[in-house]
CSV table of C-alpha atoms and ligand atoms in Angstrom, one decimal:
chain,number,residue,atom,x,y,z
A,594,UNK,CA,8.1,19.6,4.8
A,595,UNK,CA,7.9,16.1,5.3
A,596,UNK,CA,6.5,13.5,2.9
A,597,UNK,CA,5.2,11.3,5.5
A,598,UNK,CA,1.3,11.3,5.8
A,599,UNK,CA,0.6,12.6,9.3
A,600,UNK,CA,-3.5,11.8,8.7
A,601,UNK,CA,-4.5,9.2,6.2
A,602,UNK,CA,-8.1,9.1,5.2
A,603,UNK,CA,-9.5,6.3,3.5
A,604,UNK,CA,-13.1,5.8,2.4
A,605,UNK,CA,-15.0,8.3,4.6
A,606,UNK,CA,-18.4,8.2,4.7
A,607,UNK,CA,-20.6,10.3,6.4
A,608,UNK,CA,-24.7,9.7,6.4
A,609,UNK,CA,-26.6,11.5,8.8
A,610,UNK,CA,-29.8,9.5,9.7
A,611,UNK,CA,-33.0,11.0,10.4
A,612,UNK,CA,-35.2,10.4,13.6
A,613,UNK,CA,-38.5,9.2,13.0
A,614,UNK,CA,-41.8,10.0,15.1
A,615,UNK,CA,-43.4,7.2,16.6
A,616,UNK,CA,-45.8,8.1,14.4
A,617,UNK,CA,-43.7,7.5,11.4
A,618,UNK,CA,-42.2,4.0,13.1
A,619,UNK,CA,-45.7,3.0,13.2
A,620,UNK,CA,-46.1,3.5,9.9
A,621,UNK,CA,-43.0,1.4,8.5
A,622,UNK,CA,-41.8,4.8,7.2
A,623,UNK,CA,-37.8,4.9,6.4
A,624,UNK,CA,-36.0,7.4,8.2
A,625,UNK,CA,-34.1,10.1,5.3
A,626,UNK,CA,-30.7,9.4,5.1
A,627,UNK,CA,-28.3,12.6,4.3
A,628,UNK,CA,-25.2,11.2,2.2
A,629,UNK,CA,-23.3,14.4,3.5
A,630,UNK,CA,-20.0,12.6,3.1
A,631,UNK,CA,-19.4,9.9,0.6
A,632,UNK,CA,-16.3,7.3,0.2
A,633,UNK,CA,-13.7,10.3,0.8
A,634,UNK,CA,-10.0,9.4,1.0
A,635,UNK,CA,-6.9,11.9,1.2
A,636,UNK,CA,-3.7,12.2,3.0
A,637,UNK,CA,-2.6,15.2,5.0
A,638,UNK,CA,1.5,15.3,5.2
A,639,UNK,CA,3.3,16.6,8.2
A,640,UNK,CA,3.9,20.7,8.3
A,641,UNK,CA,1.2,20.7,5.2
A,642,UNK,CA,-1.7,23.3,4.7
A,643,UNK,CA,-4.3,20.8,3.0
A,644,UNK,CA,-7.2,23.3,1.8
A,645,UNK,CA,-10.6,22.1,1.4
A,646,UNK,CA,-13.1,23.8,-1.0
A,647,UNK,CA,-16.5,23.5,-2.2
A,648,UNK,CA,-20.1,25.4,-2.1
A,649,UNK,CA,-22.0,25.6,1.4
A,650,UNK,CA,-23.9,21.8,2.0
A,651,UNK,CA,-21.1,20.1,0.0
A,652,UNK,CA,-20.0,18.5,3.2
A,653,UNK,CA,-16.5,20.0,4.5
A,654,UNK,CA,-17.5,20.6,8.0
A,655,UNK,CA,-19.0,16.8,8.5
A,656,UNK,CA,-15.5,15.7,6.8
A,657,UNK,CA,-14.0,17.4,9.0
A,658,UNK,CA,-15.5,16.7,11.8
A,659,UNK,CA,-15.5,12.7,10.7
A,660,UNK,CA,-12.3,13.1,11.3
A,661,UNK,CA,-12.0,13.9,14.6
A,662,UNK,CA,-14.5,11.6,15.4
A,663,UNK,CA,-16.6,14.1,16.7
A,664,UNK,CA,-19.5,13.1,14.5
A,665,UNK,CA,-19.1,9.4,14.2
A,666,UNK,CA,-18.4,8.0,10.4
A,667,UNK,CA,-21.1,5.8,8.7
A,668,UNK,CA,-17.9,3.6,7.4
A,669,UNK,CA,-13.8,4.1,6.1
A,670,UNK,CA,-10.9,4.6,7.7
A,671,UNK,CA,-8.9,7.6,9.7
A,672,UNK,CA,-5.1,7.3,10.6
A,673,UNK,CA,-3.2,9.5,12.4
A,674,UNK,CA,0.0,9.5,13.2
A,675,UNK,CA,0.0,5.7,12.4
A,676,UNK,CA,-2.9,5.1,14.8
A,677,UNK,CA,-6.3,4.4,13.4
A,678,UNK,CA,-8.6,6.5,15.2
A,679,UNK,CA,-12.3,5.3,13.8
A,680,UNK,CA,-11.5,2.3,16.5
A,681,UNK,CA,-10.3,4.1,19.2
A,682,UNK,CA,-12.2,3.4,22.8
A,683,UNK,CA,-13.5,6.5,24.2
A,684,UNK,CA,-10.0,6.9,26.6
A,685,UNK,CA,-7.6,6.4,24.2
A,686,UNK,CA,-9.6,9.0,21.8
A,687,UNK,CA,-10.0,11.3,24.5
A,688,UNK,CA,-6.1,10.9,24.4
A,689,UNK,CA,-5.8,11.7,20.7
A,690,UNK,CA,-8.2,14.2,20.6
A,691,UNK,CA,-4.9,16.6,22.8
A,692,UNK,CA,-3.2,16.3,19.2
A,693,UNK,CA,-6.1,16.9,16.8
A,694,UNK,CA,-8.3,20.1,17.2
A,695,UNK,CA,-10.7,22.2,15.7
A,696,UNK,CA,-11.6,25.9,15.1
A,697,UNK,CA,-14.8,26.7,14.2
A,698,UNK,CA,-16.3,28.4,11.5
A,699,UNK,CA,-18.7,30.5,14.0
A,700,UNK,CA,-17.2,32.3,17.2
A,701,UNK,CA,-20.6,33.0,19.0
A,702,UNK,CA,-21.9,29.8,18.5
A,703,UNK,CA,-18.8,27.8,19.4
A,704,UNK,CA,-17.8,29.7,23.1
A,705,UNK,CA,-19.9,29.1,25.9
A,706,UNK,CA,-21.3,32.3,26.7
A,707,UNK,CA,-21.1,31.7,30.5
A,708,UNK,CA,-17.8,30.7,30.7
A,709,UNK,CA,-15.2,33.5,31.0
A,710,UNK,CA,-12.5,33.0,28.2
A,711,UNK,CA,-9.8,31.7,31.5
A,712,UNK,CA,-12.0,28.9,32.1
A,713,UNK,CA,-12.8,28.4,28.2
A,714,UNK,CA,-9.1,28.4,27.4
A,715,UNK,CA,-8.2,26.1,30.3
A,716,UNK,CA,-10.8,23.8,29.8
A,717,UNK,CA,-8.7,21.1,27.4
A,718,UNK,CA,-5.5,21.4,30.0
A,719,UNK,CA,-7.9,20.4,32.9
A,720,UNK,CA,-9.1,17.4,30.2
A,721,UNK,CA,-5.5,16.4,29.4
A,722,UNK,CA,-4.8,16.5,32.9
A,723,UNK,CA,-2.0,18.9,31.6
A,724,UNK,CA,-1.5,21.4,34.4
A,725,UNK,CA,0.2,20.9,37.5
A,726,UNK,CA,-1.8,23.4,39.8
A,727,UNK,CA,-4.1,26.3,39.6
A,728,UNK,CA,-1.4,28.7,39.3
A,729,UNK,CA,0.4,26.6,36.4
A,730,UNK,CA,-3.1,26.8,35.0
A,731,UNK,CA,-3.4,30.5,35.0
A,732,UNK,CA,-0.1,31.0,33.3
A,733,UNK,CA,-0.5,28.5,31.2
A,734,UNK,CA,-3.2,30.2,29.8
A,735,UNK,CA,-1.9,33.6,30.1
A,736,UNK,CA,1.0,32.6,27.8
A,737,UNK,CA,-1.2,31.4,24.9
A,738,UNK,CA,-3.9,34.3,25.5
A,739,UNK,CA,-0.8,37.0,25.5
A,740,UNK,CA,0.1,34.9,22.1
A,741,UNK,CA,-2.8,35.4,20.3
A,742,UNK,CA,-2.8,38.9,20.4
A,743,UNK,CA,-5.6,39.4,23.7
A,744,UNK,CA,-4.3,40.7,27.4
A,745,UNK,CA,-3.7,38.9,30.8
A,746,UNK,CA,-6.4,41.4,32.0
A,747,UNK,CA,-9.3,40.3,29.7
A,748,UNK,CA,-8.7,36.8,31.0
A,749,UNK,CA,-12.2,37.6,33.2
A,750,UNK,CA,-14.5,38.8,30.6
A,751,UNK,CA,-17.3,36.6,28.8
A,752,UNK,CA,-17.2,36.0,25.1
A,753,UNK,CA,-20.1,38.5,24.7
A,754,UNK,CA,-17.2,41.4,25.7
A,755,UNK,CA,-15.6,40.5,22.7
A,756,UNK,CA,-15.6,41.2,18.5
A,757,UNK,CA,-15.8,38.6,16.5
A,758,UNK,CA,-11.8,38.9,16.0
A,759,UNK,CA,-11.4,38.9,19.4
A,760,UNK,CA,-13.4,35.7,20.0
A,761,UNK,CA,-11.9,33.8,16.9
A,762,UNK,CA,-8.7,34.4,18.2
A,763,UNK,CA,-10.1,32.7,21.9
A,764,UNK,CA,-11.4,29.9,20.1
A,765,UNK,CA,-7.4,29.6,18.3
A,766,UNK,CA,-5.9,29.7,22.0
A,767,UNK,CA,-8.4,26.9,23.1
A,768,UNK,CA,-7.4,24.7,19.9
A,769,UNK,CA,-3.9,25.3,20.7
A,770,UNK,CA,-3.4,25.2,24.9
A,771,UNK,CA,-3.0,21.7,24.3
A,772,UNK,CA,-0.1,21.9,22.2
A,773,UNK,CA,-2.0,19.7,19.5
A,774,UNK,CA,-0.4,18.3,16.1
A,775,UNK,CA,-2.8,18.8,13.8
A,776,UNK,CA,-6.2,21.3,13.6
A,777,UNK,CA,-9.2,21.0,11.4
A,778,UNK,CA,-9.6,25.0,10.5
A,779,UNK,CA,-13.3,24.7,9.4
A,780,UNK,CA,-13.5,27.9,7.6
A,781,UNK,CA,-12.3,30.5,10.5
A,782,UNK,CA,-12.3,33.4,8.9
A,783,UNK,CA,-15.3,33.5,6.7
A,784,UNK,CA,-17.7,35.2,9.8
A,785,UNK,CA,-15.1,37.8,10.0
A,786,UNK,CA,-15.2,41.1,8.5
A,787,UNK,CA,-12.5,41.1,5.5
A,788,UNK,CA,-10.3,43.5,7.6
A,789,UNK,CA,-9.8,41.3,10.1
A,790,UNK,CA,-9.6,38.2,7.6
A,791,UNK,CA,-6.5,39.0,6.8
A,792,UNK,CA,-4.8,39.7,10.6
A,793,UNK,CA,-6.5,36.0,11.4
A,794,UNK,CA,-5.1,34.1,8.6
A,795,UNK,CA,-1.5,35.7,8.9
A,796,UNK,CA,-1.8,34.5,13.1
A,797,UNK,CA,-2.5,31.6,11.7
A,798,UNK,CA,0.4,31.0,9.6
A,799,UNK,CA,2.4,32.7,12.2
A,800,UNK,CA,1.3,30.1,14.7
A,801,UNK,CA,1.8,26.9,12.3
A,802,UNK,CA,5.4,27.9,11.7
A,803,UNK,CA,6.1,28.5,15.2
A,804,UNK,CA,4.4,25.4,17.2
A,805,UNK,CA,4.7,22.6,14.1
A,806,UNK,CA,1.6,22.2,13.6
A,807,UNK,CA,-0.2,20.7,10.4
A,808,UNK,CA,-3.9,22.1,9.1
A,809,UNK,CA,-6.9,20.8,7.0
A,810,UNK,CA,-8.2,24.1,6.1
A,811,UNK,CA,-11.6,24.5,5.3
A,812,UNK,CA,-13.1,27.6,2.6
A,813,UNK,CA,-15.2,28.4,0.3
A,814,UNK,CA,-13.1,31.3,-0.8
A,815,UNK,CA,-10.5,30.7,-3.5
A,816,UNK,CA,-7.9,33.6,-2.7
A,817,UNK,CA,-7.8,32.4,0.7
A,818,UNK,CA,-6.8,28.7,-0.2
A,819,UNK,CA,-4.7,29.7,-3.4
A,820,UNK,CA,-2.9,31.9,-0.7
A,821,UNK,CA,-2.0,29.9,2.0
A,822,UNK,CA,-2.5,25.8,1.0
A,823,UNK,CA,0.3,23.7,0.0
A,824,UNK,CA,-2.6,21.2,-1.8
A,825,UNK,CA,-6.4,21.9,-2.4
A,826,UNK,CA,-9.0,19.4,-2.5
A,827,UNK,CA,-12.5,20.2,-4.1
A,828,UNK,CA,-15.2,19.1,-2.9
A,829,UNK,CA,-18.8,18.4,-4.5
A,830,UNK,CA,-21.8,16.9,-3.5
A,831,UNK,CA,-19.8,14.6,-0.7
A,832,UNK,CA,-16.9,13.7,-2.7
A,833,UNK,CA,-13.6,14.7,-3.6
A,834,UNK,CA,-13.6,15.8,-7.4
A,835,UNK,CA,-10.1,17.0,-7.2
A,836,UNK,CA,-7.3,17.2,-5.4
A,837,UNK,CA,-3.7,18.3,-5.7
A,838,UNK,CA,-0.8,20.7,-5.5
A,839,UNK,CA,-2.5,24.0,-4.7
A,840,UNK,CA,-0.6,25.9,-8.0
A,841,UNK,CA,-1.5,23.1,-10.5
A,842,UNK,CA,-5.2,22.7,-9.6
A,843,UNK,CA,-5.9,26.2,-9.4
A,844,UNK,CA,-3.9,27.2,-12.9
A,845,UNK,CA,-4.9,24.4,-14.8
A,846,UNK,CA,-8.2,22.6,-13.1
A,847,UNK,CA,-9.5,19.9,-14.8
A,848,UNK,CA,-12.7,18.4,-13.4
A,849,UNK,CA,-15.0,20.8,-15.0
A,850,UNK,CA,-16.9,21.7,-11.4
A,851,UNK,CA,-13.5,23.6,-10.4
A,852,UNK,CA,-13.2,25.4,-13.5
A,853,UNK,CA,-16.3,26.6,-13.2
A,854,UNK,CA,-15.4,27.8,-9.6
A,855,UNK,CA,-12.0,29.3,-10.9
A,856,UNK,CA,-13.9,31.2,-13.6
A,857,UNK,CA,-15.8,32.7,-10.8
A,858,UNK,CA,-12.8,34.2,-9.6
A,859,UNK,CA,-11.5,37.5,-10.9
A,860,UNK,CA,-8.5,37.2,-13.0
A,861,UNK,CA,-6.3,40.6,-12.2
A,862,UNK,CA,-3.5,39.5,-14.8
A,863,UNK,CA,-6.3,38.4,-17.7
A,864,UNK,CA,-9.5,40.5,-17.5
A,865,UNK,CA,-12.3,39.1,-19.7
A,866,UNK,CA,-9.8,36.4,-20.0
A,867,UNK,CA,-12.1,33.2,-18.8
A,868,UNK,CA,-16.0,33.9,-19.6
A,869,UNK,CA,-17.5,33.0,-16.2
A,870,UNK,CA,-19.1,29.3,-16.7
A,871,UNK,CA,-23.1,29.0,-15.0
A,872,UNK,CA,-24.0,26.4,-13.9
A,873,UNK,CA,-27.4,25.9,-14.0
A,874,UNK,CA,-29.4,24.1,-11.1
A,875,UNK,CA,-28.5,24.4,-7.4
A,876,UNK,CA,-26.7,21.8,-5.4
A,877,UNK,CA,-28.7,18.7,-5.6
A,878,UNK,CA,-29.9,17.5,-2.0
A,879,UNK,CA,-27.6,15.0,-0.6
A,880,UNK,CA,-30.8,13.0,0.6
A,881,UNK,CA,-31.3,12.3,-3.1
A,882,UNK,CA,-28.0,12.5,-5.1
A,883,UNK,CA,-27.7,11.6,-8.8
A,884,UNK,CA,-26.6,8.6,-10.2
A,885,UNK,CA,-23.7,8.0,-11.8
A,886,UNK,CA,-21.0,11.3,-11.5
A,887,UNK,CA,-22.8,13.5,-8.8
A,888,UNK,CA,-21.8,16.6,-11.2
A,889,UNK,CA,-23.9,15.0,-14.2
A,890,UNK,CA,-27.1,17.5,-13.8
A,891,UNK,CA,-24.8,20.9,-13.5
A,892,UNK,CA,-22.3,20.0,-15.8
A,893,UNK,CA,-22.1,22.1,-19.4
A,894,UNK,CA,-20.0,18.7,-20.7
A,895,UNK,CA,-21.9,15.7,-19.8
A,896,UNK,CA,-22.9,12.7,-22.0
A,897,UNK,CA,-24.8,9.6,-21.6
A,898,UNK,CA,-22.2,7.8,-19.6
A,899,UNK,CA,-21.7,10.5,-16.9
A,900,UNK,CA,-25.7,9.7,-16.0
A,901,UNK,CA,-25.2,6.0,-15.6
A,902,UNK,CA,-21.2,5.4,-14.7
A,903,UNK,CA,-19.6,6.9,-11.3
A,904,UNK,CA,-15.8,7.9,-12.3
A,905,UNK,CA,-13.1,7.0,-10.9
A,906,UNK,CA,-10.4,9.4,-9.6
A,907,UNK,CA,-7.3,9.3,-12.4
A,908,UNK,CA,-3.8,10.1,-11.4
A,909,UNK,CA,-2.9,13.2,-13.7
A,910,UNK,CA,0.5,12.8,-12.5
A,911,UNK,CA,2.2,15.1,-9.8
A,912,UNK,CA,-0.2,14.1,-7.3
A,913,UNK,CA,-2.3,15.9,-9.3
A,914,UNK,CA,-5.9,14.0,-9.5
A,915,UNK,CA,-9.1,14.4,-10.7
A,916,UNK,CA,-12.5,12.3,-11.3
A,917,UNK,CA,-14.0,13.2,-14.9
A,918,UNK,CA,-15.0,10.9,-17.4
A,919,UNK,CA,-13.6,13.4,-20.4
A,920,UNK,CA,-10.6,13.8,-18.7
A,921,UNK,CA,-8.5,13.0,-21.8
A,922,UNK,CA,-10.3,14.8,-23.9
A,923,UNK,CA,-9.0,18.2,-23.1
A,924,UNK,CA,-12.5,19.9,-23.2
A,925,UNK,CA,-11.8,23.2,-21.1
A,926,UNK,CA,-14.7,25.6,-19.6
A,927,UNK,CA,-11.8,28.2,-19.2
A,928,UNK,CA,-11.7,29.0,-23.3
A,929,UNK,CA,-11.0,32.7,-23.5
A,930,UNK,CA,-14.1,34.6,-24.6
B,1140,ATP,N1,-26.1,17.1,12.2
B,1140,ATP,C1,-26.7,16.9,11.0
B,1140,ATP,N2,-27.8,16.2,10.8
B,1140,ATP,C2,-28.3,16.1,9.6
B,1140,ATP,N3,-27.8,16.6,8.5
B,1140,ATP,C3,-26.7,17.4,8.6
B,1140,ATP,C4,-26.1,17.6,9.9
B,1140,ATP,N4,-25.0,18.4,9.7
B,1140,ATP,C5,-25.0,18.7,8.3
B,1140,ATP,N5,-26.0,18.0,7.7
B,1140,ATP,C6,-26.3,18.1,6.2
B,1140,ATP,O1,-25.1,17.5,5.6
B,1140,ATP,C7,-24.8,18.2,4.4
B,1140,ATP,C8,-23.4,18.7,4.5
B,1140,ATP,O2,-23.3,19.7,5.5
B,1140,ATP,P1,-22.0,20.4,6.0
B,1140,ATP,O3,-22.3,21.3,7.1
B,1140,ATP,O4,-20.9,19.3,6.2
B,1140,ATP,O5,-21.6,21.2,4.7
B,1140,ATP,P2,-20.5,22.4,4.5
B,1140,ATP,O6,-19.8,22.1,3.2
B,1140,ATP,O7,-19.7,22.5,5.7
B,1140,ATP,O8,-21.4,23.7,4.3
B,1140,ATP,P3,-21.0,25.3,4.7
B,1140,ATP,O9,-20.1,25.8,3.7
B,1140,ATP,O10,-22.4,25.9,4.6
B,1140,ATP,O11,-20.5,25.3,6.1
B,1140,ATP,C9,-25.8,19.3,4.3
B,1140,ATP,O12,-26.9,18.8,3.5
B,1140,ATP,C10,-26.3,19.5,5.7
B,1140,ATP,O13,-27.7,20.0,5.7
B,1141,MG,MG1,-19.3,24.0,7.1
């Protein structure tokens, strides 16, 4: 694995701006703004599994998505490969776009359901211009269909003909036809039924290894990023919390938010070795975060400061980080019970 940064994030942000009625424009109302991502930076290295974790509405899928540009960040920085992509005109994205894909977290939603799964597949080589004629076309798509574990003969069929396997591992060929660098895997397993969870991820792998490629892997499920991720980053609230090598963060966490995620998981080694922390509250709305650290009005450990002060994010050493104002005090969630 190489230590050069393939992707380099810097700042993200993310607001999604409401539409107001003409009714509400009349009115001088101000349109809700969503702070779904918020001042996010990270770096993705080349041949890395980068996991991504936090509770549903915390913002991975708009990250992710920022990324790519296919929902346009509100401010900050994207580089890949060296080439800043947040400036790009719409040709020479459309150009970048061949090296950076996504798979979706939802198979129905994300095939067209009257397209058969040839056209589907062969759409991004017909957008790349990267097929010399029909017939190139058809094998071209063949090959990668035969790869991911479907047959030449079920190249005619609709999406609807399909399980939810099935049309997880289409929407894998279509990332991958165009023989892309990098892929945004916005939780692909997590529709799936947990026997086939485990025959998708292990394609996955398979498929990283064999074609180079590099993933930001999006889950909310623990087991799934302690098993495959080289680094985690936790997400809450539209920020990165913490974020480092995937064996130190989830052994030793240390912004409270991910211990209290860790002591959701079951320990096999340790039974009734971590008491489970609750927190109380639900996710605050991102059209209304708190002041000062987002975690403040959930968190069992916070103090005056953690209302007013935002933290900053502290190199633990490693390229272990984390943002916590009692850091350094060695307050743990994780006591044994
Ligand atoms: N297109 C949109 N317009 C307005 N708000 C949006 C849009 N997409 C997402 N949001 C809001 O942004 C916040 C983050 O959503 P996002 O889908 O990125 O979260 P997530 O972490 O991927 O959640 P999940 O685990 O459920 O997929 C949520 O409050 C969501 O309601
Ligand atoms: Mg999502």
């Amino acid at each position: 694995m190489s230590t050069e940064p393939l992707l380099k994030v810097e700042n993200l942000t993310k607001h999604y701006v409401g539409r107001l009625s003409l009714a509400q424009r009349l009115a001088r109302e101000k349109p809700s703004v969503v702070r779904a991502v918020s001042d996010v930076s990270l770096e993705v290295r080349k041949g890395e599994i980068l996991g991504l974790i936090g509770e549903s509405g915390c913002g991975k899928s708009t990250l992710g998505r920022a990324i790519l540009r296919l929902h346009e960040p509100t401010s900050g920085r994207v580089t890949f490969d060296g080439q800043e992509v947040t400036t790009l005109d719409p040709m020479a994205l459309k150009d970048i776009r061949r090296r950076m894909q996504i798979i979706f977290q939802d198979p129905y939603a994300s095939l067209n359901p009257r397209r058969t799964v040839a056209e589907i597949v062969g759409l991004p080589l017909k957008l790349h211009d990267l097929a010399t004629s029909a017939d190139d076309l058809r094998a071209k798509v063949i090959a990668i269909i035969e790869r991911i574990g479907l047959k030449a003969n079920q190249l005619d069929r609709y999406p609807h003909q399909f399980s939810g396997g099935q049309r997880q591992r289409i929407g894998i060929a279509r990332a991958l036809i165009s023989n892309p660098d990098f892929i945004v895997c916005d939780e692909p397993v997590s529709a799936l039924d947990v026997s086939i969870q485990a025959q998708i991820i292990e394609l996955l792998l398979e498929l990283k290894r064999e074609m180079g490629l590099t993933y930001l892997f999006i889950s909310h499920d623990i087991s799934v990023i302690g098993y495959l991720a080289d680094r985690v980053a936790v997400m809450y609230l539209g920020e990165i919390v913490e974020m480092g090598p995937v064996d130190a963060v989830l052994s030793a966490p240390r912004h409270p938010y991910t211990q209290s995620l860790m002591s959701a998981v079951p320990d096999v080694d340790h039974p009734g070795h971590a008491q489970r922390v609750r927190l109380t509250g639900d996710l605050p709305s991102p059209l209304d975060p708190p002041s000062g650290c987002k975690f403040h009005t959930r968190c069992p450990l916070a103090v005056d400061r953690c209302r007013s002060e935002a933290p900053i994010s502290e190199d633990l050493g490693g390229g272990h980080r984390a943002a916590c104002h009692r850091l350094h005090e060695k307050l743990s969630l994780l006591e044994t019970a």
